[in-house]
Amino acid sequence: MGKEIERKFLVDVAKLKEDPNPRTERSHLLEQFYLSNDPWVRVRLVTQLRGRSEPPFIAYLTIKGPGNLSRDEFEYTIPVDDAIAMREMGKGMIEKVRYHVPFGGHTWDVDYFQKPFDNFWLAEVELKSVEEPFEKPPWALEEVSYDFRYSNAWLIKHGPPPPGSSLKDIEKLVRWRENTSDYSGDDLRSIVRHDLTRPNDRVPDELKSTHEAFLKMGDDAQEALIEALIPGDSYEYEGEEPDDDDA
C-alpha cells in the first residue's frame, strides 16, 4: 500500500518564470479523468514534452483514499489503449502541463492547467512524512494543502476559487451566520444559503470582501461549500490550514 503525502501551494507565475532551473527539459502533458468518486479512481495519460508533439507513452490507474495532506494511494500502470478507451466512461477531463522544478533538495511538481480552464497554476511537493521539513521556493505563495477546493476532483466540477476567497475566511463567514441563527442541520443550511448567496447588508465589515468573493462563485460551488462547512458535509474538511511557520 502506498501513501501520498504532499503540500500544495499557489504560484507566483512572474517569479516562477525568473527561476533559472530548466523546467522545459522535464515536462509532461497530463490528461486525466475519474471513473469513480467513492473511492476516487483516476485514469491519467502522460505525454512527454520536449518541443514536439507525441502520442501518450504511458498511462496510470490510481485509487486514492480520503484525506488532504496524507492519504492512501494505489497506482498501477495500464495499457495506453485501455486508458484511451476508458475516456468515454470518465467524469470530466483535466489537461495540464507538469514541470519538474528542483529546489532545496526536493523536486517540485508545478502544474499549468489548460482544460477546462486556463492560466491557473498549482505547485506541490511530495514528502516522505507529514513532519518532513522542506524549503519553500520564492515563487510558492499561499499554502492550500488543507483546502479541498484545490483538489482535481473539485476543480473539474467548479473550477479554481476566485481570488480573495480563502477557505479559512469563508468558514468565518459561514460561522458568523451560523452563530446568529437558532436553527441547525438542514434548516441552518437553508438559512445560510439564503443569506450568503445574495447581497446582504448585515455582513460585518471585516467579512464583506470575503462575501463579495463568495458571490462570484457558481451556484454549485456555493452550495457545495455550505454543505461542507455545516455538519452533514459530503467533503472531507480537516480544519484550519497550518501556519506558514510550519513549512
mmCIF file with all atom_site columns, C-alpha atoms in Angstrom, residues 9 15-16 18-23 26 99-110 123-127 132-141 247:
data_model
loop_
_atom_site.group_PDB
_atom_site.id
_atom_site.type_symbol
_atom_site.label_atom_id
_atom_site.label_alt_id
_atom_site.label_comp_id
_atom_site.label_asym_id
_atom_site.label_entity_id
_atom_site.label_seq_id
_atom_site.pdbx_PDB_ins_code
_atom_site.Cartn_x
_atom_site.Cartn_y
_atom_site.Cartn_z
_atom_site.occupancy
_atom_site.B_iso_or_equiv
_atom_site.pdbx_formal_charge
_atom_site.auth_seq_id
_atom_site.auth_comp_id
_atom_site.auth_asym_id
_atom_site.auth_atom_id
_atom_site.pdbx_PDB_model_num
ATOM 1  C CA . PHE A 1 9   ? 0.780  25.975 -2.955  1.00 0.00 ? 9   PHE A CA 1
ATOM 2  C CA . LYS A 1 15  ? 8.675  34.787 -10.110 1.00 0.00 ? 15  LYS A CA 1
ATOM 3  C CA . LEU A 1 16  ? 8.473  31.235 -11.432 1.00 0.00 ? 16  LEU A CA 1
ATOM 4  C CA . GLU A 1 18  ? 12.565 34.038 -13.326 1.00 0.00 ? 18  GLU A CA 1
ATOM 5  C CA . ASP A 1 19  ? 13.643 30.686 -11.862 1.00 0.00 ? 19  ASP A CA 1
ATOM 6  C CA . PRO A 1 20  ? 16.910 29.597 -13.520 1.00 0.00 ? 20  PRO A CA 1
ATOM 7  C CA . ASN A 1 21  ? 16.060 25.877 -13.344 1.00 0.00 ? 21  ASN A CA 1
ATOM 8  C CA . PRO A 1 22  ? 15.474 24.308 -16.798 1.00 0.00 ? 22  PRO A CA 1
ATOM 9  C CA . ARG A 1 23  ? 11.790 23.448 -16.438 1.00 0.00 ? 23  ARG A CA 1
ATOM 10 C CA . ARG A 1 26  ? 11.464 17.716 -17.926 1.00 0.00 ? 26  ARG A CA 1
ATOM 11 C CA . TYR A 1 99  ? 7.011  20.994 -14.905 1.00 0.00 ? 99  TYR A CA 1
ATOM 12 C CA . HIS A 1 100 ? 9.524  19.350 -12.578 1.00 0.00 ? 100 HIS A CA 1
ATOM 13 C CA . VAL A 1 101 ? 11.464 22.049 -10.738 1.00 0.00 ? 101 VAL A CA 1
ATOM 14 C CA . PRO A 1 102 ? 14.292 21.159 -8.320  1.00 0.00 ? 102 PRO A CA 1
ATOM 15 C CA . PHE A 1 103 ? 14.544 23.382 -5.262  1.00 0.00 ? 103 PHE A CA 1
ATOM 16 C CA . GLY A 1 104 ? 16.007 22.967 -1.773  1.00 0.00 ? 104 GLY A CA 1
ATOM 17 C CA . GLY A 1 105 ? 16.648 19.239 -2.051  1.00 0.00 ? 105 GLY A CA 1
ATOM 18 C CA . HIS A 1 106 ? 13.158 18.424 -3.350  1.00 0.00 ? 106 HIS A CA 1
ATOM 19 C CA . THR A 1 107 ? 11.672 18.261 -6.830  1.00 0.00 ? 107 THR A CA 1
ATOM 20 C CA . TRP A 1 108 ? 8.518  20.340 -7.071  1.00 0.00 ? 108 TRP A CA 1
ATOM 21 C CA . ASP A 1 109 ? 5.724  19.475 -9.488  1.00 0.00 ? 109 ASP A CA 1
ATOM 22 C CA . VAL A 1 110 ? 4.387  22.716 -10.971 1.00 0.00 ? 110 VAL A CA 1
ATOM 23 C CA . ALA A 1 123 ? 2.694  23.616 -7.178  1.00 0.00 ? 123 ALA A CA 1
ATOM 24 C CA . GLU A 1 124 ? 3.113  20.614 -4.939  1.00 0.00 ? 124 GLU A CA 1
ATOM 25 C CA . VAL A 1 125 ? 5.986  18.895 -3.200  1.00 0.00 ? 125 VAL A CA 1
ATOM 26 C CA . GLU A 1 126 ? 5.812  15.230 -2.232  1.00 0.00 ? 126 GLU A CA 1
ATOM 27 C CA . LEU A 1 127 ? 7.223  14.289 1.167   1.00 0.00 ? 127 LEU A CA 1
ATOM 28 C CA . GLU A 1 132 ? 9.466  16.206 6.861   1.00 0.00 ? 132 GLU A CA 1
ATOM 29 C CA . PRO A 1 133 ? 10.907 19.752 6.587   1.00 0.00 ? 133 PRO A CA 1
ATOM 30 C CA . PHE A 1 134 ? 11.239 21.454 3.216   1.00 0.00 ? 134 PHE A CA 1
ATOM 31 C CA . GLU A 1 135 ? 12.284 24.814 1.823   1.00 0.00 ? 135 GLU A CA 1
ATOM 32 C CA . LYS A 1 136 ? 9.571  26.859 0.133   1.00 0.00 ? 136 LYS A CA 1
ATOM 33 C CA . PRO A 1 137 ? 10.624 28.438 -3.203  1.00 0.00 ? 137 PRO A CA 1
ATOM 34 C CA . PRO A 1 138 ? 10.213 32.213 -3.639  1.00 0.00 ? 138 PRO A CA 1
ATOM 35 C CA . TRP A 1 139 ? 7.521  31.600 -6.277  1.00 0.00 ? 139 TRP A CA 1
ATOM 36 C CA . ALA A 1 140 ? 5.361  29.490 -3.925  1.00 0.00 ? 140 ALA A CA 1
ATOM 37 C CA . LEU A 1 141 ? 2.563  31.593 -2.408  1.00 0.00 ? 141 LEU A CA 1
ATOM 38 C CA . ALA A 1 247 ? 6.538  24.790 6.416   1.00 0.00 ? 247 ALA A CA 1
#
